[in-house]
Amino acid sequence: MKIAVLPGDGIGQEVTREAVRVLDALGLPGLSLEYADVGATAWRAHGHPLPPATLEIARASDAILFGAVGDFDCDHLERHLRPEQAILGLRSELTLFANLRPAKTFDGLEAMSALKPEIARQIDMLIVRELNGDVYFGDKAIDTLPDGRRRGWDMMSYTEDEVRRIAHVGFRAAQGRNGRLCSVDKANVLETSQLWRDVVIEVAAEYPDVALEHMYVDNAAMQLVKDPGRFDVIVTGNLFGDILSDQASMCVGSIGLLASAALGDRQTDYGTFGLYEPIHGSAPDIAGQGKANPTATILSAAMLLRHSLGLERQAARIEAAVARILAEGVLGWDLGGTAATAQIGDAVIARL
Ligand code: NAD
Ligand code: IPM
Ligand code: MN
């Protein structure tokens, strides 16, 4: 079982270290880890945020554990050299189109939510975010109009097959949960969204057991803070899913808690090939201070064991240990506590 470990930049290094320690503590026979550079770290060492050698290590693995990329010092670089291109490149090159971002309130953490505790307590949702299309991967440019004004533009598009395959993921996820799927779009304004909605409705015919609703993204952002307990599975495009999942993290309590899996169709000997990462970024504002919460990455490692390596029991062990330390009040800086990054890792390992 080969895991490619790509820590990346900033707190990506710090949180990945803890997730790897947790994996090591499980003592899984036959597990091998191979490290590679991504992001600004890779650009500095090799001149590119996603060097060919890194992509090959990722491709040859059964699963990828990814930290975070991003470095404000690189924001002046041409776009194809910026750190963020590493994660975008991995998602598209490896056809990891389905991003699962679960958000569930932990027992005992209700008071840390940005919402009222009685509202926060209800949260148990899965955001299924499309990851290979949308305005992220269309043509884009800053050009100059004939009259001399500069113009920035990005092409937003989805093909019907792209919508269909993520819709199936959303419906199947709803079948495995509480049978409710909310498709989020902006079909009142965008043609991309109109096609999205049309195709989701077509796919719904194959899932009569799932209750489908459609919601505009502005209303979804509102409902997410008003009544997040109404959501079971949300399926949405790349851009809306990015934004709503950060918002969902604060409904739960911290962005340092939310894990994710990026999956495609490829099967390995053990499960589905995938990339696993916290939903947060490199957090330059706290990098190097021991203040990063590694929980999201530790929970991403649990998702890795479940989806890519078929190790459900080990995944559940990690999740139970995380739930326990949170219930016991081992809290990082993001949750009003003082536990340092490595102390949170230690606590999880101790409860395994
Ligand atoms: P961010 O997610 O890095 O940070 C947002 C805020 O949340 C910051 O105040 C940060 O300190 C806090 N935070 C994030 N993770 C935390 C954790 N584990 N524990 C405690 N606090 C945490 O978003 P940003 O500041 O907008 O972006 C910083 C850089 O990261 C940018 O270069 C951006 O492009 C990049 N980024 C990368 C990814 C990724 O690699 N998948 C995701 C998001 C942002
Ligand atoms: C995320 C990040 C990325 C995204 C950036 C870093 C490209 O915000 O993984 O949520 O927008 O997908
Ligand atoms: Mn994001």
mmCIF file of C-alpha atoms and ligand atoms in Angstrom:
data_model
loop_
_atom_site.group_PDB
_atom_site.id
_atom_site.type_symbol
_atom_site.label_atom_id
_atom_site.label_comp_id
_atom_site.label_asym_id
_atom_site.label_seq_id
_atom_site.Cartn_x
_atom_site.Cartn_y
_atom_site.Cartn_z
ATOM 1 C CA MET A 1 0.000 0.000 0.000
ATOM 2 C CA LYS A 2 1.753 3.122 -1.257
ATOM 3 C CA ILE A 3 0.894 6.580 0.038
ATOM 4 C CA ALA A 4 2.390 9.627 -1.630
ATOM 5 C CA VAL A 5 2.882 12.304 1.025
ATOM 6 C CA LEU A 6 2.895 15.874 -0.287
ATOM 7 C CA PRO A 7 3.125 18.282 2.695
ATOM 8 C CA GLY A 8 3.495 21.477 0.630
ATOM 9 C CA ASP A 9 3.816 24.913 2.199
ATOM 10 C CA GLY A 10 3.274 26.736 5.486
ATOM 11 C CA ILE A 11 1.206 24.778 7.973
ATOM 12 C CA GLY A 12 0.838 22.060 5.308
ATOM 13 C CA GLN A 13 4.180 20.741 6.588
ATOM 14 C CA GLU A 14 3.105 20.921 10.233
ATOM 15 C CA VAL A 15 -0.298 19.274 9.931
ATOM 16 C CA THR A 16 0.921 16.542 7.571
ATOM 17 C CA ARG A 17 3.634 15.581 10.072
ATOM 18 C CA GLU A 18 0.962 14.875 12.700
ATOM 19 C CA ALA A 19 -1.235 12.893 10.295
ATOM 20 C CA VAL A 20 1.754 10.737 9.335
ATOM 21 C CA ARG A 21 2.570 10.154 13.012
ATOM 22 C CA VAL A 22 -0.992 8.944 13.528
ATOM 23 C CA LEU A 23 -0.714 6.587 10.534
ATOM 24 C CA ASP A 24 2.619 5.313 11.872
ATOM 25 C CA ALA A 25 1.057 4.706 15.281
ATOM 26 C CA LEU A 26 -1.447 2.304 13.706
ATOM 27 C CA GLY A 27 1.486 0.084 12.714
ATOM 28 C CA LEU A 28 -0.130 -1.063 9.486
ATOM 29 C CA PRO A 29 1.861 -3.843 7.828
ATOM 30 C CA GLY A 30 2.779 -3.270 4.190
ATOM 31 C CA LEU A 31 2.313 0.504 4.241
ATOM 32 C CA SER A 32 4.990 2.606 2.551
ATOM 33 C CA LEU A 33 5.197 6.390 2.362
ATOM 34 C CA GLU A 34 6.954 8.365 -0.348
ATOM 35 C CA TYR A 35 7.457 12.102 0.122
ATOM 36 C CA ALA A 36 7.541 14.674 -2.674
ATOM 37 C CA ASP A 37 7.615 18.470 -2.990
ATOM 38 C CA VAL A 38 4.626 20.556 -4.089
ATOM 39 C CA GLY A 39 3.701 24.216 -4.107
ATOM 40 C CA ALA A 40 6.082 27.051 -3.330
ATOM 41 C CA THR A 41 8.410 24.504 -1.719
ATOM 42 C CA ALA A 42 8.668 22.679 -5.059
ATOM 43 C CA TRP A 43 8.941 25.896 -7.048
ATOM 44 C CA ARG A 44 11.934 26.968 -4.925
ATOM 45 C CA ALA A 45 13.648 23.579 -5.146
ATOM 46 C CA HIS A 46 12.777 22.577 -8.712
ATOM 47 C CA GLY A 47 11.370 25.662 -10.477
ATOM 48 C CA HIS A 48 7.813 24.303 -10.719
ATOM 49 C CA PRO A 49 4.954 23.910 -8.190
ATOM 50 C CA LEU A 50 4.109 20.433 -9.500
ATOM 51 C CA PRO A 51 7.346 18.898 -10.790
ATOM 52 C CA PRO A 52 6.995 15.899 -13.142
ATOM 53 C CA ALA A 53 8.665 13.672 -10.521
ATOM 54 C CA THR A 54 6.022 14.611 -7.945
ATOM 55 C CA LEU A 55 3.191 13.932 -10.371
ATOM 56 C CA GLU A 56 4.707 10.519 -11.145
ATOM 57 C CA ILE A 57 5.003 9.612 -7.457
ATOM 58 C CA ALA A 58 1.376 10.671 -6.980
ATOM 59 C CA ARG A 59 0.216 8.687 -9.998
ATOM 60 C CA ALA A 60 2.090 5.568 -8.925
ATOM 61 C CA SER A 61 0.577 5.619 -5.442
ATOM 62 C CA ASP A 62 -2.628 4.088 -4.077
ATOM 63 C CA ALA A 63 -3.503 7.351 -2.346
ATOM 64 C CA ILE A 64 -2.125 10.825 -1.796
ATOM 65 C CA LEU A 65 -1.951 12.643 1.524
ATOM 66 C CA PHE A 66 -1.754 16.362 0.772
ATOM 67 C CA GLY A 67 -1.084 19.196 3.221
ATOM 68 C CA ALA A 68 -1.602 22.637 1.711
ATOM 69 C CA VAL A 69 0.016 24.951 -0.811
ATOM 70 C CA GLY A 70 0.252 28.708 -1.020
ATOM 71 C CA ASP A 71 2.770 31.413 -0.310
ATOM 72 C CA PHE A 72 2.017 35.103 -0.640
ATOM 73 C CA ASP A 73 5.596 35.669 -1.868
ATOM 74 C CA CYS A 74 4.615 33.728 -4.990
ATOM 75 C CA ASP A 75 1.503 35.753 -5.835
ATOM 76 C CA HIS A 76 3.465 37.822 -8.382
ATOM 77 C CA LEU A 77 4.503 34.765 -10.415
ATOM 78 C CA GLU A 78 2.889 33.886 -13.702
ATOM 79 C CA ARG A 79 -0.216 31.898 -12.863
ATOM 80 C CA HIS A 80 1.124 28.547 -14.083
ATOM 81 C CA LEU A 81 4.017 28.819 -11.619
ATOM 82 C CA ARG A 82 1.952 29.719 -8.561
ATOM 83 C CA PRO A 83 1.755 27.174 -5.703
ATOM 84 C CA GLU A 84 -2.015 26.690 -6.102
ATOM 85 C CA GLN A 85 -1.409 25.175 -9.528
ATOM 86 C CA ALA A 86 -0.005 22.111 -7.756
ATOM 87 C CA ILE A 87 -3.318 21.114 -6.226
ATOM 88 C CA LEU A 88 -5.298 22.144 -9.300
ATOM 89 C CA GLY A 89 -2.881 20.164 -11.484
ATOM 90 C CA LEU A 90 -3.125 17.033 -9.339
ATOM 91 C CA ARG A 91 -6.934 17.181 -9.335
ATOM 92 C CA SER A 92 -7.147 17.554 -13.118
ATOM 93 C CA GLU A 93 -4.203 15.355 -14.195
ATOM 94 C CA LEU A 94 -5.434 12.502 -12.012
ATOM 95 C CA THR A 95 -9.131 13.092 -12.888
ATOM 96 C CA LEU A 96 -10.102 13.448 -9.243
ATOM 97 C CA PHE A 97 -13.471 15.030 -9.957
ATOM 98 C CA ALA A 98 -15.479 14.254 -6.843
ATOM 99 C CA ASN A 99 -14.597 16.156 -3.687
ATOM 100 C CA LEU A 100 -16.235 14.877 -0.516
ATOM 101 C CA ARG A 101 -16.218 17.459 2.276
ATOM 102 C CA PRO A 102 -18.097 16.194 5.353
ATOM 103 C CA ALA A 103 -19.117 18.697 8.033
ATOM 104 C CA LYS A 104 -20.466 17.399 11.318
ATOM 105 C CA THR A 105 -20.536 19.029 14.732
ATOM 106 C CA PHE A 106 -18.456 17.233 17.349
ATOM 107 C CA ASP A 107 -20.037 16.490 20.709
ATOM 108 C CA GLY A 108 -18.839 19.062 23.198
ATOM 109 C CA LEU A 109 -17.772 21.603 20.573
ATOM 110 C CA GLU A 110 -21.183 23.223 20.014
ATOM 111 C CA ALA A 111 -20.132 26.372 21.853
ATOM 112 C CA MET A 112 -17.214 26.877 19.467
ATOM 113 C CA SER A 113 -19.455 27.212 16.437
ATOM 114 C CA ALA A 114 -19.950 30.671 14.973
ATOM 115 C CA LEU A 115 -23.664 29.801 15.262
ATOM 116 C CA LYS A 116 -25.862 29.373 18.311
ATOM 117 C CA PRO A 117 -25.067 26.008 19.960
ATOM 118 C CA GLU A 118 -28.586 24.631 19.499
ATOM 119 C CA ILE A 119 -28.342 25.335 15.764
ATOM 120 C CA ALA A 120 -24.779 24.048 15.464
ATOM 121 C CA ARG A 121 -25.715 20.777 17.173
ATOM 122 C CA GLN A 122 -27.890 19.817 14.164
ATOM 123 C CA ILE A 123 -25.082 19.893 11.588
ATOM 124 C CA ASP A 124 -24.340 16.631 9.800
ATOM 125 C CA MET A 125 -23.851 17.218 6.117
ATOM 126 C CA LEU A 126 -21.699 16.135 3.220
ATOM 127 C CA ILE A 127 -20.731 18.673 0.586
ATOM 128 C CA VAL A 128 -20.027 16.979 -2.753
ATOM 129 C CA ARG A 129 -18.022 19.492 -4.741
ATOM 130 C CA GLU A 130 -17.192 19.029 -8.438
ATOM 131 C CA LEU A 131 -13.443 19.412 -8.831
ATOM 132 C CA ASN A 132 -12.415 19.231 -12.484
ATOM 133 C CA GLY A 133 -14.485 21.911 -14.206
ATOM 134 C CA ASP A 134 -16.260 25.248 -13.796
ATOM 135 C CA VAL A 135 -14.614 28.657 -13.924
ATOM 136 C CA TYR A 136 -11.499 27.085 -12.382
ATOM 137 C CA PHE A 137 -10.352 25.392 -15.558
ATOM 138 C CA GLY A 138 -11.763 27.587 -18.342
ATOM 139 C CA ASP A 139 -9.778 30.021 -20.472
ATOM 140 C CA LYS A 140 -8.896 33.149 -18.566
ATOM 141 C CA ALA A 141 -6.914 36.301 -19.128
ATOM 142 C CA ILE A 142 -6.310 39.894 -18.290
ATOM 143 C CA ASP A 143 -6.282 41.688 -21.640
ATOM 144 C CA THR A 144 -6.623 45.204 -22.935
ATOM 145 C CA LEU A 145 -9.633 46.468 -24.829
ATOM 146 C CA PRO A 146 -9.196 48.574 -27.997
ATOM 147 C CA ASP A 147 -9.947 51.703 -25.936
ATOM 148 C CA GLY A 148 -7.082 50.901 -23.564
ATOM 149 C CA ARG A 149 -9.074 49.655 -20.567
ATOM 150 C CA ARG A 150 -7.857 46.442 -18.961
ATOM 151 C CA ARG A 151 -10.324 43.574 -18.684
ATOM 152 C CA GLY A 152 -10.146 40.396 -16.622
ATOM 153 C CA TRP A 153 -12.232 37.402 -17.596
ATOM 154 C CA ASP A 154 -12.671 33.718 -16.788
ATOM 155 C CA MET A 155 -14.718 31.275 -18.806
ATOM 156 C CA MET A 156 -17.248 29.335 -16.714
ATOM 157 C CA SER A 157 -18.540 26.125 -18.262
ATOM 158 C CA TYR A 158 -19.693 22.602 -17.544
ATOM 159 C CA THR A 159 -20.297 19.850 -20.066
ATOM 160 C CA GLU A 160 -23.248 17.573 -19.444
ATOM 161 C CA ASP A 161 -21.059 14.534 -18.815
ATOM 162 C CA GLU A 162 -19.142 16.447 -16.136
ATOM 163 C CA VAL A 163 -22.396 17.325 -14.391
ATOM 164 C CA ARG A 164 -23.803 13.817 -14.787
ATOM 165 C CA ARG A 165 -20.858 12.055 -13.155
ATOM 166 C CA ILE A 166 -20.825 14.337 -10.099
ATOM 167 C CA ALA A 167 -24.615 14.152 -9.847
ATOM 168 C CA HIS A 168 -24.354 10.361 -9.601
ATOM 169 C CA VAL A 169 -21.842 10.771 -6.771
ATOM 170 C CA GLY A 170 -24.262 13.092 -4.991
ATOM 171 C CA PHE A 171 -27.263 10.784 -5.391
ATOM 172 C CA ARG A 172 -25.319 7.710 -4.295
ATOM 173 C CA ALA A 173 -23.993 9.569 -1.264
ATOM 174 C CA ALA A 174 -27.550 10.574 -0.341
ATOM 175 C CA GLN A 175 -28.663 6.934 -0.651
ATOM 176 C CA GLY A 176 -25.982 5.986 1.857
ATOM 177 C CA ARG A 177 -27.050 8.732 4.269
ATOM 178 C CA ASN A 178 -30.480 10.242 4.914
ATOM 179 C CA GLY A 179 -31.781 10.183 1.342
ATOM 180 C CA ARG A 180 -31.835 13.951 0.770
ATOM 181 C CA LEU A 181 -29.867 15.763 -1.932
ATOM 182 C CA CYS A 182 -29.724 19.523 -2.368
ATOM 183 C CA SER A 183 -28.263 20.686 -5.674
ATOM 184 C CA VAL A 184 -26.871 24.211 -5.372
ATOM 185 C CA ASP A 185 -26.604 26.436 -8.433
ATOM 186 C CA LYS A 186 -27.285 29.920 -9.772
ATOM 187 C CA ALA A 187 -29.635 28.903 -12.576
ATOM 188 C CA ASN A 188 -31.568 32.172 -12.310
ATOM 189 C CA VAL A 189 -28.550 33.976 -13.796
ATOM 190 C CA LEU A 190 -26.013 31.540 -15.249
ATOM 191 C CA GLU A 191 -26.441 29.270 -18.283
ATOM 192 C CA THR A 192 -23.759 26.997 -16.810
ATOM 193 C CA SER A 193 -26.077 26.519 -13.844
ATOM 194 C CA GLN A 194 -29.163 26.018 -16.013
ATOM 195 C CA LEU A 195 -27.474 23.088 -17.727
ATOM 196 C CA TRP A 196 -26.330 21.844 -14.299
ATOM 197 C CA ARG A 197 -29.914 21.867 -13.041
ATOM 198 C CA ASP A 198 -31.329 20.239 -16.206
ATOM 199 C CA VAL A 199 -28.821 17.394 -16.001
ATOM 200 C CA VAL A 200 -29.302 16.848 -12.258
ATOM 201 C CA ILE A 201 -33.044 16.510 -12.898
ATOM 202 C CA GLU A 202 -32.374 13.940 -15.661
ATOM 203 C CA VAL A 203 -30.116 11.904 -13.374
ATOM 204 C CA ALA A 204 -32.704 12.072 -10.571
ATOM 205 C CA ALA A 205 -34.934 9.711 -12.563
ATOM 206 C CA GLU A 206 -32.487 6.918 -11.684
ATOM 207 C CA TYR A 207 -32.795 7.637 -7.946
ATOM 208 C CA PRO A 208 -36.487 7.651 -7.023
ATOM 209 C CA ASP A 209 -35.504 6.924 -3.415
ATOM 210 C CA VAL A 210 -33.648 10.240 -3.051
ATOM 211 C CA ALA A 211 -35.519 13.471 -2.285
ATOM 212 C CA LEU A 212 -33.988 16.125 -4.538
ATOM 213 C CA GLU A 213 -34.251 19.866 -4.035
ATOM 214 C CA HIS A 214 -32.617 22.735 -5.901
ATOM 215 C CA MET A 215 -31.345 25.843 -4.197
ATOM 216 C CA TYR A 216 -29.703 29.019 -5.448
ATOM 217 C CA VAL A 217 -26.252 29.509 -3.993
ATOM 218 C CA ASP A 218 -27.067 32.820 -2.322
ATOM 219 C CA ASN A 219 -29.955 31.211 -0.460
ATOM 220 C CA ALA A 220 -27.765 28.183 0.325
ATOM 221 C CA ALA A 221 -25.209 30.488 1.961
ATOM 222 C CA MET A 222 -28.038 31.945 4.035
ATOM 223 C CA GLN A 223 -29.609 28.579 4.960
ATOM 224 C CA LEU A 224 -26.178 27.281 5.964
ATOM 225 C CA VAL A 225 -26.124 29.706 8.888
ATOM 226 C CA LYS A 226 -29.883 29.878 9.520
ATOM 227 C CA ASP A 227 -30.715 26.183 9.549
ATOM 228 C CA PRO A 228 -27.712 24.009 8.601
ATOM 229 C CA GLY A 229 -29.435 20.932 10.037
ATOM 230 C CA ARG A 230 -31.747 20.889 6.988
ATOM 231 C CA PHE A 231 -28.892 19.696 4.759
ATOM 232 C CA ASP A 232 -27.973 16.068 4.232
ATOM 233 C CA VAL A 233 -25.954 15.981 0.994
ATOM 234 C CA ILE A 234 -25.196 19.110 -1.026
ATOM 235 C CA VAL A 235 -23.949 18.685 -4.594
ATOM 236 C CA THR A 236 -22.521 21.728 -6.304
ATOM 237 C CA GLY A 237 -19.924 23.073 -8.715
ATOM 238 C CA ASN A 238 -16.284 23.782 -8.097
ATOM 239 C CA LEU A 239 -16.511 27.467 -7.144
ATOM 240 C CA PHE A 240 -19.684 27.354 -5.054
ATOM 241 C CA GLY A 241 -18.429 24.214 -3.288
ATOM 242 C CA ASP A 242 -15.149 25.910 -2.409
ATOM 243 C CA ILE A 243 -16.906 28.838 -0.793
ATOM 244 C CA LEU A 244 -19.707 26.948 0.959
ATOM 245 C CA SER A 245 -17.308 24.428 2.494
ATOM 246 C CA ASP A 246 -15.210 27.131 4.177
ATOM 247 C CA GLN A 247 -18.457 28.588 5.499
ATOM 248 C CA ALA A 248 -19.585 25.173 6.742
ATOM 249 C CA SER A 249 -16.306 24.831 8.640
ATOM 250 C CA MET A 250 -17.095 27.839 10.803
ATOM 251 C CA CYS A 251 -20.582 26.496 11.436
ATOM 252 C CA VAL A 252 -18.866 23.422 12.897
ATOM 253 C CA GLY A 253 -16.286 25.483 14.750
ATOM 254 C CA SER A 254 -13.024 25.754 12.809
ATOM 255 C CA ILE A 255 -11.555 25.236 9.385
ATOM 256 C CA GLY A 256 -8.934 23.177 11.171
ATOM 257 C CA LEU A 257 -11.507 20.410 11.615
ATOM 258 C CA LEU A 258 -12.765 19.698 8.094
ATOM 259 C CA ALA A 259 -11.258 16.878 6.060
ATOM 260 C CA SER A 260 -11.742 16.045 2.411
ATOM 261 C CA ALA A 261 -11.347 13.319 -0.173
ATOM 262 C CA ALA A 262 -10.904 13.896 -3.899
ATOM 263 C CA LEU A 263 -11.908 10.787 -5.799
ATOM 264 C CA GLY A 264 -12.175 9.644 -9.393
ATOM 265 C CA ASP A 265 -13.078 6.394 -11.089
ATOM 266 C CA ARG A 266 -9.759 4.579 -10.834
ATOM 267 C CA GLN A 267 -9.712 1.514 -8.612
ATOM 268 C CA THR A 268 -6.575 0.269 -6.908
ATOM 269 C CA ASP A 269 -5.973 -3.156 -5.387
ATOM 270 C CA TYR A 270 -7.480 -1.876 -2.143
ATOM 271 C CA GLY A 271 -10.105 0.715 -2.989
ATOM 272 C CA THR A 272 -10.622 3.932 -4.948
ATOM 273 C CA PHE A 273 -7.581 6.008 -5.846
ATOM 274 C CA GLY A 274 -7.808 9.418 -4.213
ATOM 275 C CA LEU A 275 -6.196 12.529 -2.793
ATOM 276 C CA TYR A 276 -6.873 13.511 0.820
ATOM 277 C CA GLU A 277 -6.376 16.977 2.256
ATOM 278 C CA PRO A 278 -7.720 19.375 4.850
ATOM 279 C CA ILE A 279 -10.013 21.963 3.282
ATOM 280 C CA HIS A 280 -7.856 24.803 4.613
ATOM 281 C CA GLY A 281 -4.783 26.384 3.091
ATOM 282 C CA SER A 282 -1.202 27.044 4.125
ATOM 283 C CA ALA A 283 -2.248 29.689 6.709
ATOM 284 C CA PRO A 284 0.844 31.909 6.424
ATOM 285 C CA ASP A 285 -0.445 33.987 9.337
ATOM 286 C CA ILE A 286 0.188 31.160 11.826
ATOM 287 C CA ALA A 287 2.839 29.056 10.033
ATOM 288 C CA GLY A 288 5.816 28.075 12.156
ATOM 289 C CA GLN A 289 4.094 28.906 15.452
ATOM 290 C CA GLY A 290 2.749 25.491 16.412
ATOM 291 C CA LYS A 291 -0.773 26.899 16.319
ATOM 292 C CA ALA A 292 -2.119 24.912 13.385
ATOM 293 C CA ASN A 293 -4.831 22.415 14.203
ATOM 294 C CA PRO A 294 -3.839 19.105 12.548
ATOM 295 C CA THR A 295 -7.281 17.544 13.083
ATOM 296 C CA ALA A 296 -8.506 18.157 9.527
ATOM 297 C CA THR A 297 -5.447 16.410 8.124
ATOM 298 C CA ILE A 298 -5.625 13.556 10.629
ATOM 299 C CA LEU A 299 -9.279 13.046 9.648
ATOM 300 C CA SER A 300 -8.246 13.214 5.976
ATOM 301 C CA ALA A 301 -5.837 10.354 6.676
ATOM 302 C CA ALA A 302 -8.787 8.428 8.133
ATOM 303 C CA MET A 303 -10.747 9.050 4.924
ATOM 304 C CA LEU A 304 -7.720 7.797 2.995
ATOM 305 C CA LEU A 305 -7.710 4.534 4.919
ATOM 306 C CA ARG A 306 -11.456 4.123 4.344
ATOM 307 C CA HIS A 307 -11.779 5.010 0.657
ATOM 308 C CA SER A 308 -8.397 4.108 -0.857
ATOM 309 C CA LEU A 309 -7.073 1.304 1.334
ATOM 310 C CA GLY A 310 -10.262 -0.440 2.426
ATOM 311 C CA LEU A 311 -9.273 -0.122 6.094
ATOM 312 C CA GLU A 312 -12.615 0.934 7.559
ATOM 313 C CA ARG A 313 -11.849 -0.283 11.073
ATOM 314 C CA GLN A 314 -8.598 1.712 11.248
ATOM 315 C CA ALA A 315 -10.334 4.796 9.838
ATOM 316 C CA ALA A 316 -13.018 4.536 12.513
ATOM 317 C CA ARG A 317 -10.325 4.159 15.196
ATOM 318 C CA ILE A 318 -8.776 7.489 14.190
ATOM 319 C CA GLU A 319 -12.172 9.203 14.053
ATOM 320 C CA ALA A 320 -13.102 7.894 17.495
ATOM 321 C CA ALA A 321 -9.784 9.092 18.944
ATOM 322 C CA VAL A 322 -10.331 12.568 17.463
ATOM 323 C CA ALA A 323 -13.886 12.729 18.813
ATOM 324 C CA ARG A 324 -12.577 11.747 22.236
ATOM 325 C CA ILE A 325 -9.864 14.388 22.494
ATOM 326 C CA LEU A 326 -12.321 17.073 21.423
ATOM 327 C CA ALA A 327 -14.896 15.892 23.956
ATOM 328 C CA GLU A 328 -12.167 15.867 26.618
ATOM 329 C CA GLY A 329 -11.298 19.463 25.803
ATOM 330 C CA VAL A 330 -7.931 19.038 24.071
ATOM 331 C CA LEU A 331 -8.404 22.151 21.942
ATOM 332 C CA GLY A 332 -6.081 24.053 19.644
ATOM 333 C CA TRP A 333 -5.750 27.833 19.335
ATOM 334 C CA ASP A 334 -8.431 27.935 16.642
ATOM 335 C CA LEU A 335 -10.924 26.521 19.171
ATOM 336 C CA GLY A 336 -10.035 28.773 22.059
ATOM 337 C CA GLY A 337 -7.584 26.315 23.617
ATOM 338 C CA THR A 338 -3.811 26.203 23.940
ATOM 339 C CA ALA A 339 -2.893 22.748 22.633
ATOM 340 C CA ALA A 340 -0.047 23.004 20.132
ATOM 341 C CA THR A 341 -0.036 21.138 16.828
ATOM 342 C CA ALA A 342 2.147 18.288 18.101
ATOM 343 C CA GLN A 343 0.220 18.028 21.384
ATOM 344 C CA ILE A 344 -2.972 17.428 19.436
ATOM 345 C CA GLY A 345 -1.175 14.717 17.462
ATOM 346 C CA ASP A 346 0.121 13.200 20.722
ATOM 347 C CA ALA A 347 -3.369 13.222 22.230
ATOM 348 C CA VAL A 348 -4.908 11.461 19.232
ATOM 349 C CA ILE A 349 -2.169 8.819 19.274
ATOM 350 C CA ALA A 350 -2.629 8.279 22.997
ATOM 351 C CA ARG A 351 -6.378 7.611 22.521
ATOM 352 C CA LEU A 352 -6.035 5.304 19.510
HETATM 353 P P1 NAD B 1 -6.262 29.485 4.869
HETATM 354 O O1 NAD B 1 -7.222 28.366 4.883
HETATM 355 O O2 NAD B 1 -4.830 29.143 4.698
HETATM 356 O O3 NAD B 1 -6.404 30.342 6.205
HETATM 357 C C1 NAD B 1 -7.605 31.032 6.541
HETATM 358 C C2 NAD B 1 -7.617 31.346 8.039
HETATM 359 O O4 NAD B 1 -7.850 30.126 8.752
HETATM 360 C C3 NAD B 1 -6.309 31.901 8.565
HETATM 361 O O5 NAD B 1 -6.559 32.847 9.564
HETATM 362 C C4 NAD B 1 -5.612 30.682 9.157
HETATM 363 O O6 NAD B 1 -4.726 30.975 10.203
HETATM 364 C C5 NAD B 1 -6.794 29.844 9.648
HETATM 365 N N1 NAD B 1 -6.483 28.417 9.571
HETATM 366 C C6 NAD B 1 -6.425 27.669 8.430
HETATM 367 N N2 NAD B 1 -6.107 26.406 8.729
HETATM 368 C C7 NAD B 1 -5.972 26.334 10.065
HETATM 369 C C8 NAD B 1 -5.649 25.269 10.959
HETATM 370 N N3 NAD B 1 -5.394 24.017 10.544
HETATM 371 N N4 NAD B 1 -5.589 25.547 12.282
HETATM 372 C C9 NAD B 1 -5.850 26.789 12.731
HETATM 373 N N5 NAD B 1 -6.165 27.828 11.932
HETATM 374 C C10 NAD B 1 -6.223 27.603 10.604
HETATM 375 O O7 NAD B 1 -6.743 30.484 3.712
HETATM 376 P P2 NAD B 1 -6.062 31.838 3.135
HETATM 377 O O8 NAD B 1 -5.411 32.576 4.226
HETATM 378 O O9 NAD B 1 -7.095 32.455 2.331
HETATM 379 O O10 NAD B 1 -4.957 31.308 2.144
HETATM 380 C C11 NAD B 1 -3.582 31.140 2.473
HETATM 381 C C12 NAD B 1 -2.885 30.436 1.325
HETATM 382 O O11 NAD B 1 -3.345 29.100 1.228
HETATM 383 C C13 NAD B 1 -3.157 31.070 -0.038
HETATM 384 O O12 NAD B 1 -1.968 31.042 -0.774
HETATM 385 C C14 NAD B 1 -4.209 30.184 -0.644
HETATM 386 O O13 NAD B 1 -4.202 30.198 -2.044
HETATM 387 C C15 NAD B 1 -3.801 28.844 -0.099
HETATM 388 N N6 NAD B 1 -4.856 27.826 -0.014
HETATM 389 C C16 NAD B 1 -4.502 26.547 -0.337
HETATM 390 C C17 NAD B 1 -5.396 25.513 -0.173
HETATM 391 C C18 NAD B 1 -4.967 24.118 -0.545
HETATM 392 O O14 NAD B 1 -3.790 23.845 -0.564
HETATM 393 N N7 NAD B 1 -5.869 23.194 -0.826
HETATM 394 C C19 NAD B 1 -6.667 25.780 0.339
HETATM 395 C C20 NAD B 1 -7.004 27.095 0.659
HETATM 396 C C21 NAD B 1 -6.084 28.121 0.501
HETATM 397 C C1 IPM B 2 -9.362 24.474 -1.639
HETATM 398 C C2 IPM B 2 -8.551 25.682 -2.056
HETATM 399 C C3 IPM B 2 -8.181 25.592 -3.521
HETATM 400 C C4 IPM B 2 -9.468 25.665 -4.324
HETATM 401 C C5 IPM B 2 -7.182 26.652 -4.035
HETATM 402 C C6 IPM B 2 -5.933 26.684 -3.214
HETATM 403 C C7 IPM B 2 -6.832 26.411 -5.468
HETATM 404 O O1 IPM B 2 -9.228 26.872 -1.745
HETATM 405 O O2 IPM B 2 -8.871 23.350 -1.812
HETATM 406 O O3 IPM B 2 -10.462 24.635 -1.109
HETATM 407 O O4 IPM B 2 -9.967 26.765 -4.604
HETATM 408 O O5 IPM B 2 -9.976 24.599 -4.683
HETATM 409 MN MN MN B 3 -10.969 26.550 -0.499
#
